[in-house]
Amino acid sequence: MLDGDEALAARIRAIQERIDAAASRSRRAPSSVRLVAVSKTMPAAVIAAAVRAGHALFGENRVQEAADKIAAVSALEPDRYLAWHLVGHLQSNKAKAAVGLFELIHSVDGLELAGRLDRSAAAAGKVQGILLQVNVASEATKSGVSPEALFPLTDAVLALPHLALRGLMTIPPHESDPEGSRRHFAELRRLGERVRASAGLGAETPPGEVPAASWELSMGMTEDFEIAIEEGATLVRVGRAIFGERG
Ligand SMILES: *Cc1c(COP(=O)(O)O)cnc(C)c1O
């Protein structure tokens, strides 16, 4: 291993330990929180080093950049199974490419995009996992569906047979004190509970039947992932604390 590889591996271990501690503090199983290593802008060689350190779940925010790097990282580490998530905004005209690349798309925020993803998934013969991105504070400049529009969007998405709604995601307003994000994370969790109840998702599994996939809350980044875990996050999206500042 190169020195840089060692340092990266140590940073991933340190973040994982902080995740485990935050989960334990909240009386949650550490395995109920997954770390999405947000590798946007990082070159394939750096991502490959994270793979050699044992990490297998990465988040990207641009479809074309991800397509190039997924191919490059797979060529560098051909024997590892890797999962890629799209965490950034998705334009409808990139839906088809996205379906071919990502296990989970965190950023679905409207019916036009959902419809395109559904048709692309049908054509590809797959069911695409998605999260609905919620603009919890209804900020004018931010993508995501407003809390009020979330319920009708959920109903429409559930009618699309090639999409699997797996949960909600948010990027809360910027706060100078990370504690300020707590109420937004709590709000996403409350919305998630209401969505599940109104859509009949998350009911108890009858004996003998296969349980539905777990419900995800994607929230928390470098500055506030521990607070997000305390408020129920199951996917934390961490970039800079793993890879360093982006250039
Ligand atoms: C870049 C990005 C992250 C990671 O942010 P860091 O501050 O580097 O941890 C998480 N989520 C989304 C949607 C991003 O675009």
PDB file of N, CA and C in Angstrom, residues 49-122:
ATOM      1  N   ALA A  49      -8.381   3.132  -4.414  1.00  0.00           N
ATOM      2  CA  ALA A  49      -7.690   2.969  -3.119  1.00  0.00           C
ATOM      3  C   ALA A  49      -8.714   2.760  -2.001  1.00  0.00           C
ATOM      4  N   ALA A  50      -9.845   3.471  -2.078  1.00  0.00           N
ATOM      5  CA  ALA A  50     -10.899   3.273  -1.076  1.00  0.00           C
ATOM      6  C   ALA A  50     -11.470   1.856  -1.188  1.00  0.00           C
ATOM      7  N   VAL A  51     -11.561   1.347  -2.393  1.00  0.00           N
ATOM      8  CA  VAL A  51     -12.033  -0.031  -2.596  1.00  0.00           C
ATOM      9  C   VAL A  51     -11.050  -1.017  -1.953  1.00  0.00           C
ATOM     10  N   ARG A  52      -9.767  -0.784  -2.155  1.00  0.00           N
ATOM     11  CA  ARG A  52      -8.772  -1.678  -1.543  1.00  0.00           C
ATOM     12  C   ARG A  52      -8.813  -1.596  -0.023  1.00  0.00           C
ATOM     13  N   ALA A  53      -9.274  -0.446   0.501  1.00  0.00           N
ATOM     14  CA  ALA A  53      -9.426  -0.313   1.955  1.00  0.00           C
ATOM     15  C   ALA A  53     -10.691  -1.011   2.446  1.00  0.00           C
ATOM     16  N   GLY A  54     -11.461  -1.584   1.516  1.00  0.00           N
ATOM     17  CA  GLY A  54     -12.623  -2.377   1.914  1.00  0.00           C
ATOM     18  C   GLY A  54     -13.958  -1.686   1.698  1.00  0.00           C
ATOM     19  N   HIS A  55     -13.931  -0.463   1.145  1.00  0.00           N
ATOM     20  CA  HIS A  55     -15.211   0.238   0.964  1.00  0.00           C
ATOM     21  C   HIS A  55     -15.826  -0.120  -0.387  1.00  0.00           C
ATOM     22  N   ALA A  56     -17.153  -0.234  -0.419  1.00  0.00           N
ATOM     23  CA  ALA A  56     -17.797  -0.717  -1.656  1.00  0.00           C
ATOM     24  C   ALA A  56     -19.011   0.090  -2.077  1.00  0.00           C
ATOM     25  N   LEU A  57     -19.341   1.169  -1.361  1.00  0.00           N
ATOM     26  CA  LEU A  57     -20.539   1.957  -1.689  1.00  0.00           C
ATOM     27  C   LEU A  57     -20.143   3.415  -1.911  1.00  0.00           C
ATOM     28  N   PHE A  58     -20.375   3.882  -3.126  1.00  0.00           N
ATOM     29  CA  PHE A  58     -19.925   5.227  -3.516  1.00  0.00           C
ATOM     30  C   PHE A  58     -21.082   6.047  -4.052  1.00  0.00           C
ATOM     31  N   GLY A  59     -20.984   7.361  -3.835  1.00  0.00           N
ATOM     32  CA  GLY A  59     -21.988   8.284  -4.342  1.00  0.00           C
ATOM     33  C   GLY A  59     -21.367   9.265  -5.314  1.00  0.00           C
ATOM     34  N   GLU A  60     -22.061   9.501  -6.409  1.00  0.00           N
ATOM     35  CA  GLU A  60     -21.601  10.468  -7.410  1.00  0.00           C
ATOM     36  C   GLU A  60     -22.738  11.451  -7.669  1.00  0.00           C
ATOM     37  N   ASN A  61     -22.408  12.622  -8.229  1.00  0.00           N
ATOM     38  CA  ASN A  61     -23.486  13.590  -8.457  1.00  0.00           C
ATOM     39  C   ASN A  61     -23.697  13.947  -9.922  1.00  0.00           C
ATOM     40  N   ARG A  62     -22.884  13.396 -10.828  1.00  0.00           N
ATOM     41  CA  ARG A  62     -23.088  13.676 -12.255  1.00  0.00           C
ATOM     42  C   ARG A  62     -23.028  12.376 -13.029  1.00  0.00           C
ATOM     43  N   VAL A  63     -23.974  12.228 -13.957  1.00  0.00           N
ATOM     44  CA  VAL A  63     -24.109  10.957 -14.658  1.00  0.00           C
ATOM     45  C   VAL A  63     -22.887  10.667 -15.530  1.00  0.00           C
ATOM     46  N   GLN A  64     -22.454  11.645 -16.317  1.00  0.00           N
ATOM     47  CA  GLN A  64     -21.342  11.354 -17.236  1.00  0.00           C
ATOM     48  C   GLN A  64     -20.040  11.089 -16.480  1.00  0.00           C
ATOM     49  N   GLU A  65     -19.780  11.919 -15.458  1.00  0.00           N
ATOM     50  CA  GLU A  65     -18.575  11.700 -14.652  1.00  0.00           C
ATOM     51  C   GLU A  65     -18.615  10.311 -14.016  1.00  0.00           C
ATOM     52  N   ALA A  66     -19.782   9.927 -13.520  1.00  0.00           N
ATOM     53  CA  ALA A  66     -19.918   8.620 -12.889  1.00  0.00           C
ATOM     54  C   ALA A  66     -19.700   7.500 -13.901  1.00  0.00           C
ATOM     55  N   ALA A  67     -20.265   7.645 -15.102  1.00  0.00           N
ATOM     56  CA  ALA A  67     -20.120   6.591 -16.112  1.00  0.00           C
ATOM     57  C   ALA A  67     -18.637   6.345 -16.396  1.00  0.00           C
ATOM     58  N   ASP A  68     -17.890   7.414 -16.566  1.00  0.00           N
ATOM     59  CA  ASP A  68     -16.452   7.275 -16.861  1.00  0.00           C
ATOM     60  C   ASP A  68     -15.725   6.611 -15.696  1.00  0.00           C
ATOM     61  N   LYS A  69     -16.029   7.068 -14.473  1.00  0.00           N
ATOM     62  CA  LYS A  69     -15.266   6.562 -13.323  1.00  0.00           C
ATOM     63  C   LYS A  69     -15.681   5.147 -12.938  1.00  0.00           C
ATOM     64  N   ILE A  70     -16.961   4.817 -13.105  1.00  0.00           N
ATOM     65  CA  ILE A  70     -17.392   3.448 -12.792  1.00  0.00           C
ATOM     66  C   ILE A  70     -16.641   2.471 -13.701  1.00  0.00           C
ATOM     67  N   ALA A  71     -16.536   2.813 -14.974  1.00  0.00           N
ATOM     68  CA  ALA A  71     -15.785   1.943 -15.894  1.00  0.00           C
ATOM     69  C   ALA A  71     -14.320   1.859 -15.478  1.00  0.00           C
ATOM     70  N   ALA A  72     -13.740   2.997 -15.120  1.00  0.00           N
ATOM     71  CA  ALA A  72     -12.311   3.008 -14.783  1.00  0.00           C
ATOM     72  C   ALA A  72     -12.038   2.260 -13.475  1.00  0.00           C
ATOM     73  N   VAL A  73     -12.879   2.479 -12.461  1.00  0.00           N
ATOM     74  CA  VAL A  73     -12.660   1.808 -11.174  1.00  0.00           C
ATOM     75  C   VAL A  73     -12.894   0.303 -11.332  1.00  0.00           C
ATOM     76  N   SER A  74     -13.897  -0.066 -12.113  1.00  0.00           N
ATOM     77  CA  SER A  74     -14.157  -1.495 -12.325  1.00  0.00           C
ATOM     78  C   SER A  74     -12.986  -2.162 -13.029  1.00  0.00           C
ATOM     79  N   ALA A  75     -12.327  -1.426 -13.917  1.00  0.00           N
ATOM     80  CA  ALA A  75     -11.160  -1.989 -14.597  1.00  0.00           C
ATOM     81  C   ALA A  75      -9.982  -2.131 -13.625  1.00  0.00           C
ATOM     82  N   LEU A  76      -9.854  -1.178 -12.683  1.00  0.00           N
ATOM     83  CA  LEU A  76      -8.751  -1.243 -11.713  1.00  0.00           C
ATOM     84  C   LEU A  76      -8.979  -2.314 -10.658  1.00  0.00           C
ATOM     85  N   GLU A  77     -10.237  -2.512 -10.276  1.00  0.00           N
ATOM     86  CA  GLU A  77     -10.574  -3.463  -9.190  1.00  0.00           C
ATOM     87  C   GLU A  77     -11.651  -4.431  -9.681  1.00  0.00           C
ATOM     88  N   PRO A  78     -11.304  -5.280 -10.657  1.00  0.00           N
ATOM     89  CA  PRO A  78     -12.332  -6.080 -11.329  1.00  0.00           C
ATOM     90  C   PRO A  78     -12.979  -7.138 -10.436  1.00  0.00           C
ATOM     91  N   ASP A  79     -12.341  -7.492  -9.330  1.00  0.00           N
ATOM     92  CA  ASP A  79     -12.876  -8.592  -8.527  1.00  0.00           C
ATOM     93  C   ASP A  79     -13.778  -8.137  -7.391  1.00  0.00           C
ATOM     94  N   ARG A  80     -14.014  -6.825  -7.271  1.00  0.00           N
ATOM     95  CA  ARG A  80     -14.834  -6.339  -6.161  1.00  0.00           C
ATOM     96  C   ARG A  80     -16.227  -6.014  -6.657  1.00  0.00           C
ATOM     97  N   TYR A  81     -17.233  -6.354  -5.857  1.00  0.00           N
ATOM     98  CA  TYR A  81     -18.590  -5.909  -6.147  1.00  0.00           C
ATOM     99  C   TYR A  81     -18.753  -4.510  -5.560  1.00  0.00           C
ATOM    100  N   LEU A  82     -19.100  -3.548  -6.396  1.00  0.00           N
ATOM    101  CA  LEU A  82     -19.269  -2.162  -5.940  1.00  0.00           C
ATOM    102  C   LEU A  82     -20.687  -1.701  -6.213  1.00  0.00           C
ATOM    103  N   ALA A  83     -21.202  -0.861  -5.330  1.00  0.00           N
ATOM    104  CA  ALA A  83     -22.520  -0.257  -5.553  1.00  0.00           C
ATOM    105  C   ALA A  83     -22.332   1.248  -5.691  1.00  0.00           C
ATOM    106  N   TRP A  84     -23.042   1.811  -6.658  1.00  0.00           N
ATOM    107  CA  TRP A  84     -22.964   3.253  -6.923  1.00  0.00           C
ATOM    108  C   TRP A  84     -24.340   3.863  -6.753  1.00  0.00           C
ATOM    109  N   HIS A  85     -24.375   4.996  -6.040  1.00  0.00           N
ATOM    110  CA  HIS A  85     -25.618   5.745  -5.853  1.00  0.00           C
ATOM    111  C   HIS A  85     -25.472   7.108  -6.516  1.00  0.00           C
ATOM    112  N   LEU A  86     -26.553   7.594  -7.093  1.00  0.00           N
ATOM    113  CA  LEU A  86     -26.570   8.972  -7.596  1.00  0.00           C
ATOM    114  C   LEU A  86     -27.147   9.856  -6.492  1.00  0.00           C
ATOM    115  N   VAL A  87     -26.339  10.804  -6.019  1.00  0.00           N
ATOM    116  CA  VAL A  87     -26.814  11.677  -4.935  1.00  0.00           C
ATOM    117  C   VAL A  87     -27.160  13.073  -5.439  1.00  0.00           C
ATOM    118  N   GLY A  88     -26.709  13.432  -6.625  1.00  0.00           N
ATOM    119  CA  GLY A  88     -26.928  14.785  -7.144  1.00  0.00           C
ATOM    120  C   GLY A  88     -28.168  14.861  -8.025  1.00  0.00           C
ATOM    121  N   HIS A  89     -28.488  16.097  -8.395  1.00  0.00           N
ATOM    122  CA  HIS A  89     -29.662  16.368  -9.221  1.00  0.00           C
ATOM    123  C   HIS A  89     -29.575  15.621 -10.560  1.00  0.00           C
ATOM    124  N   LEU A  90     -30.696  15.088 -11.005  1.00  0.00           N
ATOM    125  CA  LEU A  90     -30.741  14.335 -12.260  1.00  0.00           C
ATOM    126  C   LEU A  90     -31.677  15.033 -13.238  1.00  0.00           C
ATOM    127  N   GLN A  91     -31.159  15.331 -14.429  1.00  0.00           N
ATOM    128  CA  GLN A  91     -32.007  15.885 -15.485  1.00  0.00           C
ATOM    129  C   GLN A  91     -32.724  14.735 -16.185  1.00  0.00           C
ATOM    130  N   SER A  92     -33.967  15.005 -16.599  1.00  0.00           N
ATOM    131  CA  SER A  92     -34.769  13.944 -17.216  1.00  0.00           C
ATOM    132  C   SER A  92     -34.069  13.317 -18.420  1.00  0.00           C
ATOM    133  N   ASN A  93     -33.343  14.129 -19.188  1.00  0.00           N
ATOM    134  CA  ASN A  93     -32.723  13.566 -20.401  1.00  0.00           C
ATOM    135  C   ASN A  93     -31.539  12.644 -20.101  1.00  0.00           C
ATOM    136  N   LYS A  94     -31.151  12.544 -18.814  1.00  0.00           N
ATOM    137  CA  LYS A  94     -30.080  11.611 -18.428  1.00  0.00           C
ATOM    138  C   LYS A  94     -30.645  10.378 -17.729  1.00  0.00           C
ATOM    139  N   ALA A  95     -31.970  10.257 -17.715  1.00  0.00           N
ATOM    140  CA  ALA A  95     -32.589   9.170 -16.949  1.00  0.00           C
ATOM    141  C   ALA A  95     -32.139   7.805 -17.451  1.00  0.00           C
ATOM    142  N   LYS A  96     -32.089   7.654 -18.754  1.00  0.00           N
ATOM    143  CA  LYS A  96     -31.763   6.344 -19.314  1.00  0.00           C
ATOM    144  C   LYS A  96     -30.354   5.917 -18.900  1.00  0.00           C
ATOM    145  N   ALA A  97     -29.402   6.831 -19.028  1.00  0.00           N
ATOM    146  CA  ALA A  97     -28.026   6.502 -18.642  1.00  0.00           C
ATOM    147  C   ALA A  97     -27.953   6.187 -17.150  1.00  0.00           C
ATOM    148  N   ALA A  98     -28.696   6.939 -16.347  1.00  0.00           N
ATOM    149  CA  ALA A  98     -28.642   6.747 -14.893  1.00  0.00           C
ATOM    150  C   ALA A  98     -29.136   5.359 -14.502  1.00  0.00           C
ATOM    151  N   VAL A  99     -30.182   4.897 -15.174  1.00  0.00           N
ATOM    152  CA  VAL A  99     -30.735   3.570 -14.858  1.00  0.00           C
ATOM    153  C   VAL A  99     -29.686   2.474 -15.085  1.00  0.00           C
ATOM    154  N   GLY A 100     -28.831   2.678 -16.063  1.00  0.00           N
ATOM    155  CA  GLY A 100     -27.809   1.668 -16.318  1.00  0.00           C
ATOM    156  C   GLY A 100     -26.675   1.652 -15.309  1.00  0.00           C
ATOM    157  N   LEU A 101     -26.561   2.699 -14.508  1.00  0.00           N
ATOM    158  CA  LEU A 101     -25.369   2.862 -13.666  1.00  0.00           C
ATOM    159  C   LEU A 101     -25.606   2.693 -12.172  1.00  0.00           C
ATOM    160  N   PHE A 102     -26.778   3.129 -11.695  1.00  0.00           N
ATOM    161  CA  PHE A 102     -26.924   3.306 -10.253  1.00  0.00           C
ATOM    162  C   PHE A 102     -27.918   2.337  -9.633  1.00  0.00           C
ATOM    163  N   GLU A 103     -27.494   1.756  -8.499  1.00  0.00           N
ATOM    164  CA  GLU A 103     -28.384   0.880  -7.743  1.00  0.00           C
ATOM    165  C   GLU A 103     -29.510   1.706  -7.093  1.00  0.00           C
ATOM    166  N   LEU A 104     -29.170   2.910  -6.625  1.00  0.00           N
ATOM    167  CA  LEU A 104     -30.169   3.753  -5.973  1.00  0.00           C
ATOM    168  C   LEU A 104     -29.968   5.194  -6.438  1.00  0.00           C
ATOM    169  N   ILE A 105     -31.068   5.835  -6.821  1.00  0.00           N
ATOM    170  CA  ILE A 105     -31.049   7.243  -7.218  1.00  0.00           C
ATOM    171  C   ILE A 105     -31.723   8.031  -6.101  1.00  0.00           C
ATOM    172  N   HIS A 106     -30.926   8.898  -5.405  1.00  0.00           N
ATOM    173  CA  HIS A 106     -31.413   9.580  -4.197  1.00  0.00           C
ATOM    174  C   HIS A 106     -32.253  10.820  -4.506  1.00  0.00           C
ATOM    175  N   SER A 107     -32.267  11.257  -5.754  1.00  0.00           N
ATOM    176  CA  SER A 107     -32.640  12.645  -6.035  1.00  0.00           C
ATOM    177  C   SER A 107     -33.859  12.792  -6.947  1.00  0.00           C
ATOM    178  N   VAL A 108     -34.813  11.867  -6.848  1.00  0.00           N
ATOM    179  CA  VAL A 108     -36.010  12.004  -7.687  1.00  0.00           C
ATOM    180  C   VAL A 108     -36.926  13.049  -7.046  1.00  0.00           C
ATOM    181  N   ASP A 109     -37.315  14.057  -7.825  1.00  0.00           N
ATOM    182  CA  ASP A 109     -38.073  15.163  -7.228  1.00  0.00           C
ATOM    183  C   ASP A 109     -39.250  15.624  -8.078  1.00  0.00           C
ATOM    184  N   GLY A 110     -39.664  14.804  -9.040  1.00  0.00           N
ATOM    185  CA  GLY A 110     -40.826  15.214  -9.821  1.00  0.00           C
ATOM    186  C   GLY A 110     -41.329  14.056 -10.661  1.00  0.00           C
ATOM    187  N   LEU A 111     -42.554  14.230 -11.153  1.00  0.00           N
ATOM    188  CA  LEU A 111     -43.206  13.127 -11.861  1.00  0.00           C
ATOM    189  C   LEU A 111     -42.651  12.925 -13.264  1.00  0.00           C
ATOM    190  N   GLU A 112     -42.204  14.012 -13.904  1.00  0.00           N
ATOM    191  CA  GLU A 112     -41.655  13.825 -15.242  1.00  0.00           C
ATOM    192  C   GLU A 112     -40.414  12.934 -15.183  1.00  0.00           C
ATOM    193  N   LEU A 113     -39.521  13.257 -14.242  1.00  0.00           N
ATOM    194  CA  LEU A 113     -38.311  12.457 -14.071  1.00  0.00           C
ATOM    195  C   LEU A 113     -38.665  11.020 -13.680  1.00  0.00           C
ATOM    196  N   ALA A 114     -39.596  10.865 -12.755  1.00  0.00           N
ATOM    197  CA  ALA A 114     -39.981   9.517 -12.323  1.00  0.00           C
ATOM    198  C   ALA A 114     -40.516   8.710 -13.508  1.00  0.00           C
ATOM    199  N   GLY A 115     -41.326   9.348 -14.338  1.00  0.00           N
ATOM    200  CA  GLY A 115     -41.885   8.646 -15.491  1.00  0.00           C
ATOM    201  C   GLY A 115     -40.798   8.211 -16.463  1.00  0.00           C
ATOM    202  N   ARG A 116     -39.836   9.087 -16.691  1.00  0.00           N
ATOM    203  CA  ARG A 116     -38.722   8.720 -17.583  1.00  0.00           C
ATOM    204  C   ARG A 116     -37.909   7.563 -17.008  1.00  0.00           C
ATOM    205  N   LEU A 117     -37.657   7.615 -15.711  1.00  0.00           N
ATOM    206  CA  LEU A 117     -36.901   6.529 -15.077  1.00  0.00           C
ATOM    207  C   LEU A 117     -37.674   5.221 -15.180  1.00  0.00           C
ATOM    208  N   ASP A 118     -38.971   5.282 -14.982  1.00  0.00           N
ATOM    209  CA  ASP A 118     -39.796   4.081 -15.050  1.00  0.00           C
ATOM    210  C   ASP A 118     -39.725   3.463 -16.453  1.00  0.00           C
ATOM    211  N   ARG A 119     -39.842   4.312 -17.469  1.00  0.00           N
ATOM    212  CA  ARG A 119     -39.788   3.776 -18.843  1.00  0.00           C
ATOM    213  C   ARG A 119     -38.408   3.223 -19.171  1.00  0.00           C
ATOM    214  N   SER A 120     -37.353   3.905 -18.711  1.00  0.00           N
ATOM    215  CA  SER A 120     -35.999   3.410 -18.976  1.00  0.00           C
ATOM    216  C   SER A 120     -35.751   2.092 -18.252  1.00  0.00           C
ATOM    217  N   ALA A 121     -36.252   2.000 -17.021  1.00  0.00           N
ATOM    218  CA  ALA A 121     -36.071   0.757 -16.268  1.00  0.00           C
ATOM    219  C   ALA A 121     -36.830  -0.382 -16.941  1.00  0.00           C
ATOM    220  N   ALA A 122     -38.027  -0.086 -17.430  1.00  0.00           N
ATOM    221  CA  ALA A 122     -38.801  -1.114 -18.140  1.00  0.00           C
ATOM    222  C   ALA A 122     -38.018  -1.607 -19.347  1.00  0.00           C
TER     223      ALA A 122
END
